[in-house]
XYZ file of C-alpha atoms in Angstrom:
577
model
C -38.673 21.938 -55.040
C -37.381 24.976 -53.140
C -39.091 23.722 -50.011
C -37.424 20.316 -50.428
C -34.004 21.964 -50.810
C -34.546 24.075 -47.698
C -35.544 21.000 -45.708
C -32.473 19.106 -46.939
C -30.221 22.012 -46.012
C -31.836 22.270 -42.599
C -31.330 18.530 -41.980
C -27.683 18.744 -43.051
C -27.023 21.725 -40.776
C -28.750 19.994 -37.876
C -26.713 16.833 -38.396
C -23.480 18.861 -38.526
C -24.399 20.729 -35.352
C -25.212 17.446 -33.586
C -21.909 15.921 -34.699
C -20.000 18.911 -33.336
C -21.820 18.603 -30.037
C -20.994 14.926 -29.783
C -17.342 15.450 -30.632
C -16.806 18.621 -28.629
C -18.979 18.322 -25.554
C -19.662 14.741 -24.575
C -16.015 13.737 -24.242
C -15.800 16.224 -21.366
C -18.192 14.041 -19.383
C -15.508 11.441 -18.983
C -13.830 11.245 -15.635
C -10.453 12.918 -15.685
C -7.303 12.644 -13.603
C -4.898 15.524 -14.183
C -1.220 14.561 -14.270
C 0.949 15.910 -11.476
C 2.231 19.352 -12.537
C 5.973 19.769 -12.836
C 7.727 22.790 -11.324
C 7.499 25.769 -13.641
C 5.385 23.919 -16.201
C 1.781 24.366 -17.250
C -0.521 21.900 -15.529
C -1.818 20.738 -18.917
C -5.186 19.343 -19.887
C -6.426 16.316 -17.883
C -5.827 12.836 -19.260
C -8.996 10.777 -19.348
C -9.245 7.937 -16.848
C -12.253 5.949 -18.007
C -11.995 5.902 -21.777
C -14.440 2.979 -21.957
C -17.331 5.196 -20.793
C -17.784 6.791 -24.223
C -15.866 4.620 -26.651
C -17.596 5.953 -29.760
C -16.254 9.491 -29.364
C -12.773 10.632 -30.223
C -10.527 12.405 -27.731
C -10.553 16.214 -27.917
C -7.454 18.021 -28.962
C -5.507 20.185 -26.536
C -7.585 23.338 -25.989
C -5.957 26.682 -26.414
C -7.123 27.967 -23.031
C -6.670 25.584 -20.166
C -8.867 25.272 -17.103
C -8.082 27.474 -14.128
C -5.562 25.669 -11.960
C -3.822 26.246 -8.683
C -0.701 28.270 -9.549
C 2.686 26.852 -8.671
C 5.071 29.275 -7.031
C 8.552 29.759 -8.492
C 10.325 28.453 -5.386
C 8.604 25.072 -5.664
C 11.370 23.528 -7.760
C 14.486 24.839 -6.055
C 15.392 21.677 -4.182
C 15.522 18.129 -5.470
C 16.758 14.948 -3.892
C 19.993 15.050 -5.841
C 20.814 18.695 -5.068
C 19.650 19.197 -1.459
C 20.220 15.884 0.318
C 23.651 14.561 1.325
C 23.453 10.788 0.892
C 27.046 10.320 2.083
C 25.719 10.509 5.649
C 23.578 7.439 5.001
C 26.198 4.733 4.450
C 24.679 2.693 7.290
C 21.147 3.098 5.969
C 18.372 5.408 7.060
C 18.924 6.422 10.695
C 16.548 9.059 12.052
C 17.146 11.364 15.006
C 14.067 13.069 16.429
C 14.525 16.448 18.107
C 12.988 16.551 21.600
C 9.975 18.786 22.027
C 10.827 22.335 23.107
C 7.421 23.104 24.608
C 3.903 21.762 25.158
C 2.802 19.197 22.614
C -0.410 17.414 21.702
C -1.214 13.714 21.991
C -0.705 13.385 18.243
C 2.797 14.825 18.648
C 3.598 12.181 21.278
C 2.273 9.430 19.021
C 4.442 10.522 16.123
C 7.517 10.629 18.356
C 6.746 7.171 19.754
C 6.319 5.753 16.233
C 9.700 7.098 15.144
C 11.635 6.117 18.255
C 10.144 2.630 18.206
C 10.982 1.951 14.575
C 14.110 0.327 13.197
C 15.153 3.732 11.888
C 15.452 5.479 15.260
C 18.761 6.613 16.761
C 19.563 8.694 19.821
C 22.685 10.281 18.320
C 22.386 13.185 15.850
C 25.988 12.529 14.772
C 25.189 9.082 13.359
C 21.792 10.108 11.960
C 21.206 10.219 8.238
C 18.002 12.226 8.700
C 17.202 14.716 11.451
C 13.483 15.083 12.003
C 11.879 18.166 13.467
C 8.199 18.126 14.458
C 6.702 21.591 14.191
C 4.377 22.716 16.957
C 0.799 21.566 16.466
C -0.860 23.017 19.549
C -3.117 26.089 19.262
C -1.021 28.022 21.786
C 2.279 26.345 21.076
C 3.621 29.205 19.005
C 6.753 28.773 16.940
C 9.382 26.331 18.010
C 12.973 27.597 17.955
C 15.229 26.666 15.100
C 16.825 23.226 15.703
C 20.437 23.273 16.961
C 21.836 21.215 14.046
C 19.838 23.044 11.385
C 22.716 23.824 8.982
C 20.417 25.460 6.393
C 18.112 22.475 6.663
C 20.558 19.957 5.208
C 19.354 16.366 5.777
C 16.394 17.627 7.780
C 12.755 16.652 7.545
C 10.241 19.145 8.931
C 7.093 17.208 9.783
C 3.973 19.338 10.052
C 0.588 17.782 10.734
C -1.162 21.153 10.436
C -0.667 24.189 8.230
C 0.832 26.663 10.728
C 4.296 27.537 9.429
C 6.631 29.517 11.634
C 8.550 32.521 10.278
C 11.863 30.687 10.211
C 10.197 27.676 8.586
C 9.253 29.815 5.585
C 12.972 29.773 4.721
C 13.361 26.006 4.750
C 16.461 26.018 2.610
C 17.577 22.448 1.973
C 15.070 20.801 4.326
C 12.363 18.418 3.170
C 8.802 18.968 4.345
C 6.286 16.269 5.268
C 3.036 18.187 5.590
C -0.620 17.244 5.857
C -2.410 18.080 2.585
C 0.205 20.520 1.240
C -0.698 23.093 -1.379
C 0.302 22.152 -4.895
C 1.956 25.536 -5.398
C 4.510 24.884 -2.630
C 4.858 21.104 -2.842
C 8.124 19.877 -4.394
C 7.533 16.502 -6.099
C 10.219 13.926 -5.401
C 11.518 15.915 -2.433
C 8.663 16.742 -0.066
C 6.179 14.149 1.222
C 2.418 14.726 1.261
C 0.768 13.382 4.431
C -2.903 12.740 5.153
C -4.747 15.065 7.503
C -5.181 12.874 10.585
C -7.822 13.435 13.267
C -6.585 14.050 16.792
C -7.998 10.702 17.971
C -6.292 8.657 15.257
C -4.954 5.390 16.802
C -1.228 5.001 17.317
C -1.016 1.362 16.234
C -3.258 -1.111 14.477
C -6.240 1.046 13.713
C -9.804 0.252 12.754
C -10.302 -1.716 9.537
C -12.065 -0.324 6.526
C -15.825 0.064 6.813
C -16.828 -1.380 3.457
C -19.545 -3.912 4.223
C -20.828 -4.462 0.722
C -19.008 -4.151 -2.551
C -21.842 -2.594 -4.540
C -24.809 -0.399 -3.573
C -28.193 -2.012 -3.144
C -31.213 -0.684 -5.103
C -32.553 2.527 -3.618
C -29.345 3.493 -1.792
C -27.421 6.646 -2.597
C -25.007 6.640 -5.495
C -23.321 9.862 -4.406
C -22.682 11.503 -1.037
C -21.926 15.210 -1.315
C -19.705 16.925 1.245
C -21.380 20.003 2.693
C -20.443 22.576 5.272
C -20.212 21.853 9.007
C -18.788 18.389 8.394
C -21.953 16.966 6.859
C -22.545 14.487 4.035
C -25.681 14.844 1.934
C -26.799 11.796 -0.079
C -27.786 12.533 -3.669
C -30.524 10.280 -5.002
C -29.701 8.227 -8.082
C -32.938 9.235 -9.808
C -32.853 12.916 -8.876
C -29.613 14.816 -9.601
C -28.641 17.515 -7.106
C -30.596 20.427 -8.592
C -29.090 23.814 -7.810
C -25.615 22.442 -7.194
C -23.145 25.035 -8.467
C -19.992 23.071 -7.771
C -19.355 24.712 -4.402
C -21.415 22.222 -2.369
C -23.899 24.783 -1.111
C -27.097 22.864 -1.854
C -30.518 23.347 -0.381
C -31.233 21.198 2.640
C -32.342 17.727 1.664
C -31.981 14.417 3.454
C -30.855 14.431 7.060
C -27.035 14.906 6.989
C -24.633 12.915 9.114
C -22.994 14.520 12.112
C -19.274 15.393 12.265
C -17.167 12.372 13.095
C -19.783 9.875 11.947
C -19.279 7.497 9.090
C -20.378 8.837 5.684
C -23.621 7.366 4.303
C -23.587 4.081 2.486
C -22.891 5.589 -0.917
C -20.695 4.448 -3.763
C -19.059 7.838 -4.403
C -18.192 10.712 -2.049
C -17.879 14.069 -3.807
C -15.336 16.370 -2.142
C -14.631 20.021 -3.060
C -11.122 20.897 -4.119
C -10.528 23.395 -1.333
C -7.654 22.564 0.985
C -9.928 22.980 3.999
C -11.893 19.924 2.811
C -8.849 17.625 2.669
C -9.813 15.892 5.915
C -12.874 14.415 4.191
C -10.641 12.443 1.830
C -9.408 10.068 4.549
C -12.915 9.726 5.967
C -14.278 8.621 2.600
C -11.352 6.276 2.060
C -12.003 4.397 5.301
C -15.705 4.066 4.521
C -15.044 2.503 1.115
C -16.739 5.468 -0.540
C -14.829 6.287 -3.738
C -13.536 9.887 -3.385
C -14.574 12.161 -6.257
C -12.448 15.321 -6.060
C -13.265 18.596 -7.797
C -9.923 19.910 -9.111
C -8.135 19.703 -5.734
C -5.514 22.344 -4.969
C -3.805 20.090 -2.420
C -1.451 17.186 -3.041
C -2.929 13.761 -2.396
C -1.212 11.830 0.435
C 1.875 9.816 -0.540
C 1.298 10.750 -4.184
C 4.915 9.897 -4.957
C 4.231 6.164 -4.658
C 0.450 5.632 -4.508
C -1.416 5.451 -7.805
C -4.609 7.266 -6.826
C -6.234 6.589 -10.208
C -6.953 3.110 -8.823
C -8.901 4.386 -5.802
C -10.097 7.964 -6.424
C -11.487 10.094 -9.226
C -10.602 13.703 -10.054
C -13.040 15.678 -12.194
C -13.039 19.140 -13.673
C -14.868 21.532 -11.352
C -16.248 23.409 -14.394
C -18.578 20.501 -15.157
C -20.248 19.690 -11.823
C -23.684 18.901 -13.259
C -22.307 16.193 -15.550
C -20.509 14.302 -12.776
C -23.494 12.306 -11.543
C -24.452 11.164 -15.039
C -20.888 10.090 -15.777
C -20.612 8.171 -12.497
C -23.820 6.298 -13.250
C -22.298 5.014 -16.492
C -19.272 3.492 -14.764
C -19.212 -0.288 -15.054
C -19.777 -2.407 -11.916
C -16.374 -4.045 -12.375
C -14.666 -0.649 -12.297
C -16.651 0.407 -9.225
C -15.736 -2.803 -7.419
C -12.034 -2.393 -8.210
C -12.012 1.209 -6.954
C -13.813 0.385 -3.707
C -11.567 -2.578 -2.970
C -8.512 -0.398 -3.541
C -9.762 2.177 -1.031
C -9.878 -0.529 1.625
C -6.421 -1.848 0.802
C -4.831 1.612 0.921
C -6.573 2.458 4.184
C -5.467 -0.757 5.902
C -1.927 -0.657 4.495
C -0.910 2.995 4.976
C -3.506 5.163 6.753
C -5.271 3.283 9.554
C -2.774 4.322 12.271
C -0.206 7.007 13.039
C 2.506 4.378 13.018
C 1.708 3.298 9.454
C 1.682 6.904 8.249
C 5.112 7.589 9.771
C 6.652 4.338 8.543
C 5.296 4.932 5.048
C 6.926 8.371 5.065
C 10.289 6.873 6.007
C 9.974 4.090 3.427
C 9.400 6.697 0.711
C 12.528 8.594 1.765
C 14.586 5.407 1.985
C 13.519 4.426 -1.531
C 15.210 7.566 -2.874
C 18.684 6.411 -1.809
C 18.866 4.027 -4.755
C 18.076 6.615 -7.417
C 14.963 4.638 -8.395
C 12.136 3.332 -6.223
C 13.243 0.305 -4.211
C 9.608 -0.719 -4.049
C 8.194 -0.943 -7.588
C 4.736 0.526 -8.095
C 3.215 -2.949 -7.948
C 4.468 -3.444 -4.390
C 3.070 -0.087 -3.255
C -0.319 -0.459 -4.920
C -1.120 -4.152 -4.446
C -1.670 -6.235 -1.297
C 0.016 -6.719 1.101
C 1.704 -3.343 0.423
C 5.221 -1.962 0.589
C 5.403 -1.970 4.392
C 5.178 -5.782 4.367
C 6.922 -6.557 1.066
C 10.407 -5.946 2.409
C 13.034 -4.702 -0.097
C 15.694 -6.484 1.994
C 14.269 -9.720 0.605
C 14.270 -8.727 -3.053
C 14.023 -5.753 -5.391
C 12.005 -7.681 -7.969
C 8.237 -8.288 -7.617
C 8.663 -11.588 -9.433
C 10.396 -13.062 -6.386
C 7.535 -12.266 -4.010
C 4.812 -14.908 -3.706
C 2.011 -12.316 -3.739
C 2.470 -11.114 -7.326
C 2.825 -14.252 -9.464
C -0.804 -14.105 -10.550
C -0.685 -10.401 -11.473
C 2.581 -10.789 -13.377
C 1.464 -13.934 -15.167
C 4.442 -15.885 -13.835
C 4.889 -19.061 -11.823
C 7.314 -19.986 -9.068
C 10.249 -22.160 -9.993
C 9.569 -25.869 -10.305
C 11.975 -27.050 -7.584
C 11.829 -27.150 -3.812
C 14.150 -27.675 -0.851
C 13.218 -30.101 1.892
C 13.937 -29.146 5.500
C 13.516 -32.112 7.879
C 13.545 -31.242 11.580
C 14.869 -33.997 13.853
C 14.097 -33.550 17.542
C 14.073 -35.968 20.468
C 14.564 -38.939 20.463
C 16.817 -38.188 17.499
C 16.241 -41.059 15.070
C 17.393 -40.535 11.495
C 14.358 -40.338 9.134
C 15.790 -42.733 6.562
C 12.450 -43.771 5.003
C 11.242 -40.180 4.763
C 14.492 -39.091 3.100
C 14.116 -41.754 0.428
C 10.479 -40.792 -0.244
C 11.273 -37.082 -0.634
C 14.414 -37.685 -2.688
C 12.305 -39.634 -5.163
C 10.341 -36.549 -6.116
C 11.256 -35.111 -9.511
C 10.893 -31.601 -8.059
C 13.211 -32.002 -5.062
C 16.405 -29.960 -5.444
C 18.051 -30.669 -2.065
C 17.440 -32.113 1.391
C 18.524 -30.409 4.595
C 18.348 -32.357 7.847
C 18.100 -29.997 10.823
C 19.471 -31.977 13.771
C 18.037 -30.576 17.022
C 18.469 -33.661 19.211
C 20.843 -34.202 22.128
C 22.058 -37.404 20.497
C 25.160 -37.194 18.290
C 24.680 -36.746 14.582
C 24.947 -40.069 12.706
C 28.111 -40.460 10.688
C 26.445 -42.182 7.741
C 23.418 -41.208 5.713
C 21.644 -42.914 2.805
C 22.732 -42.262 -0.745
C 20.279 -39.970 -2.547
C 19.885 -38.563 -6.041
C 19.865 -35.019 -4.620
C 22.384 -33.277 -2.329
C 21.881 -33.938 1.394
C 23.150 -31.471 4.020
C 23.056 -31.920 7.801
C 22.755 -28.785 9.934
C 23.147 -28.830 13.710
C 20.342 -26.802 15.280
C 20.048 -25.073 18.626
C 17.943 -27.773 20.286
C 14.728 -25.762 19.902
C 11.472 -26.427 18.088
C 11.783 -22.992 16.459
C 15.036 -24.014 14.727
C 13.154 -24.693 11.505
C 12.155 -21.036 11.168
C 15.665 -19.550 11.197
C 17.092 -18.421 7.835
C 19.660 -20.894 6.500
C 21.905 -19.832 3.656
C 22.065 -23.401 2.342
C 18.471 -23.169 1.072
C 18.633 -22.342 -2.637
C 14.986 -22.439 -3.782
C 11.881 -20.329 -3.197
C 9.739 -23.301 -2.174
C 10.440 -25.060 1.127
C 8.945 -28.368 2.237
C 8.986 -28.393 6.041
C 8.776 -31.850 7.622
C 9.111 -33.461 11.036
C 11.216 -36.600 11.207
C 8.227 -38.746 12.245
C 6.112 -37.660 9.236
C 5.036 -40.467 6.942
C 4.619 -39.398 3.299
C 4.953 -41.068 -0.077
C 6.634 -39.605 -3.135
C 3.312 -39.210 -4.963
C 1.857 -37.271 -2.019
C 4.843 -34.916 -2.044
C 4.492 -34.288 -5.786
C 0.763 -33.606 -5.477
C 1.210 -31.157 -2.597
C 3.893 -29.276 -4.517
C 1.672 -28.948 -7.602
C -1.052 -27.438 -5.399
C 1.397 -25.011 -3.783
C 2.553 -23.788 -7.199
C -1.006 -22.531 -7.787
C -1.068 -20.762 -4.394
C 2.547 -19.741 -3.668
C 1.458 -16.991 -1.258
C -0.146 -19.580 1.044
C 0.986 -22.493 3.186
C -0.109 -25.825 1.677
C 0.133 -28.902 3.877
C -1.371 -32.086 5.213
C -1.950 -31.565 8.945
C -4.579 -29.030 10.011
C -6.099 -27.604 13.196
C -8.864 -25.222 14.169
C -8.469 -22.391 16.641
C -11.132 -21.238 19.078
C -11.626 -18.880 21.999
C -11.496 -20.701 25.337
C -13.806 -18.890 27.757
C -12.581 -20.895 30.758
C -8.926 -20.036 30.164
C -9.608 -16.588 28.774
C -7.388 -17.207 25.748
C -7.087 -18.885 22.383
C -6.886 -22.640 22.021
C -6.748 -25.093 19.151
C -7.920 -28.580 18.371
C -6.698 -31.218 15.926
C -10.029 -33.032 15.704
C -11.102 -33.801 12.157
C -13.807 -31.428 10.936
C -15.249 -30.031 7.722
C -13.279 -26.799 8.145
C -9.937 -25.704 9.542
C -8.099 -22.451 10.245
C -4.472 -23.592 10.651
C -1.949 -25.561 8.601
C 0.859 -27.040 10.673
C 4.473 -26.660 9.566
C 5.190 -30.322 10.440
C 4.297 -31.245 6.839
C 3.752 -28.225 4.615
C 5.051 -26.200 1.663
C 5.631 -22.468 2.021
C 7.617 -19.705 0.318
C 10.999 -18.827 1.786
C 9.834 -15.203 2.004
C 7.890 -16.236 5.100
C 11.063 -16.416 7.145
C 13.946 -15.248 4.988
C 14.658 -11.527 5.494
C 17.424 -10.881 2.970
C 17.912 -10.846 -0.767
C 19.100 -14.029 -2.425
C 22.171 -12.233 -3.795
C 23.090 -11.032 -0.312
C 23.187 -14.405 1.423
C 26.073 -15.037 3.787
C 27.050 -18.191 5.554
C 26.033 -18.244 9.211
C 29.240 -19.133 11.137
C 27.216 -20.292 14.153
C 25.752 -23.201 12.147
C 27.692 -26.418 11.615
C 26.974 -27.723 8.127
C 28.175 -31.103 6.911
């Protein structure tokens, strides 16, 4: 009997110990993304990113002793947008004056200057500038540049530094913003400074190479994890053999042949990067390769963290648990892996593939602050085609952009405007007008008269309003913005087009399912003409096509309309009847 009691007690104690282990240890294997620390506040315990990994375990309570974190210096919160930037100088929008270089500069410095001067923000007059931009010296022997002539304690200045080499005077930045490559979290001022990526010297000025993701999931036998080592090398970690001896500082024994500096990382799903600031350059390399960055408690601010939701493309884990990382990554669902890898490619192509995109993204972030709230909602920043293409001058609401109807669960409005272009010989399309006006979805008809013949004085009676606009006698007249158009959907037609009402209704129903695309009847295929050394196209009927002609097609007014619907003004140069 005593033996039975001892066994029962031993089983109960063992079960209790196992329950404590499950509740207190295994939840730490989940992948964590720490929230951005606020100035003067404790960084706090990480919030868990992938709660579905271990659904059967409850979340741990806030521990009494937090993990070691990068300390934030007291001066980090001195300046905010509302206290240190004078928006009264920006009544005409964001105008940027770039100080000329005071000494020898690098090729990267020239590229940044060219990107700024060639943008719509550039101005040659510091008096009319809203923002004065100073590029700190980035050459090894450049030394410290002198203080700018219009410094004024840094008011309305942006100090752009691609490398961490602050000058003595720059340590007293005063009211100036700082756009720095991979800034330290203890000096970065959220909502005021801008975190830039660490760009290589040979980074392209415009365009840039596309992402290198060739396959969306690893094939059997390929590496799950690539570990960043010293000397710019990546070491693949086998799926079936965890990196034995790894102490979290990426100083493993030599294993597989590492890649050379500057080469593409191996074809791995995840790229583990130490949290040291000196390793920040690996982050952009992994992003381009479609290798999901796994960061060990980074002490540097992620690029453009003010607007980019990095939880959709990268993973931050606690550096105290390095040995559990591989096991946790293996449990991640394929759908989650696919979403993360696709997001790395979108972010690379949209914001990081060229110097020009990096600079324009910086200016867009600053311009968004003028309105007190982001002009670009998070959806526009973190979903294709990105905030650089989703212009806020068109609308401030994602629901009015054709790209986001599917994500928002909405549909475009059920009406369209018809724009009929009339060129030579200038015959009124009476039959076409009647066919389009018979559609239950047609809201209005606009006849764009671009013929040398006089405009007819009489037009057929229709159930919808008909407006005649005199064009400029050019084929491109149809692509100018006309304030008379009142709907999102536009049906573009040539006067000689022959369509029935049922065909118009069917085409519009198809377009409503694909509002971000052009849906039409006439197609072509483009090809490279070796003899001419240029592109050509053919209208021959084939099983595939690459072009939809605007002579009979539906498209969203965003394609050519650059302003917000509430900011429309009548164009005095157009004669409307």
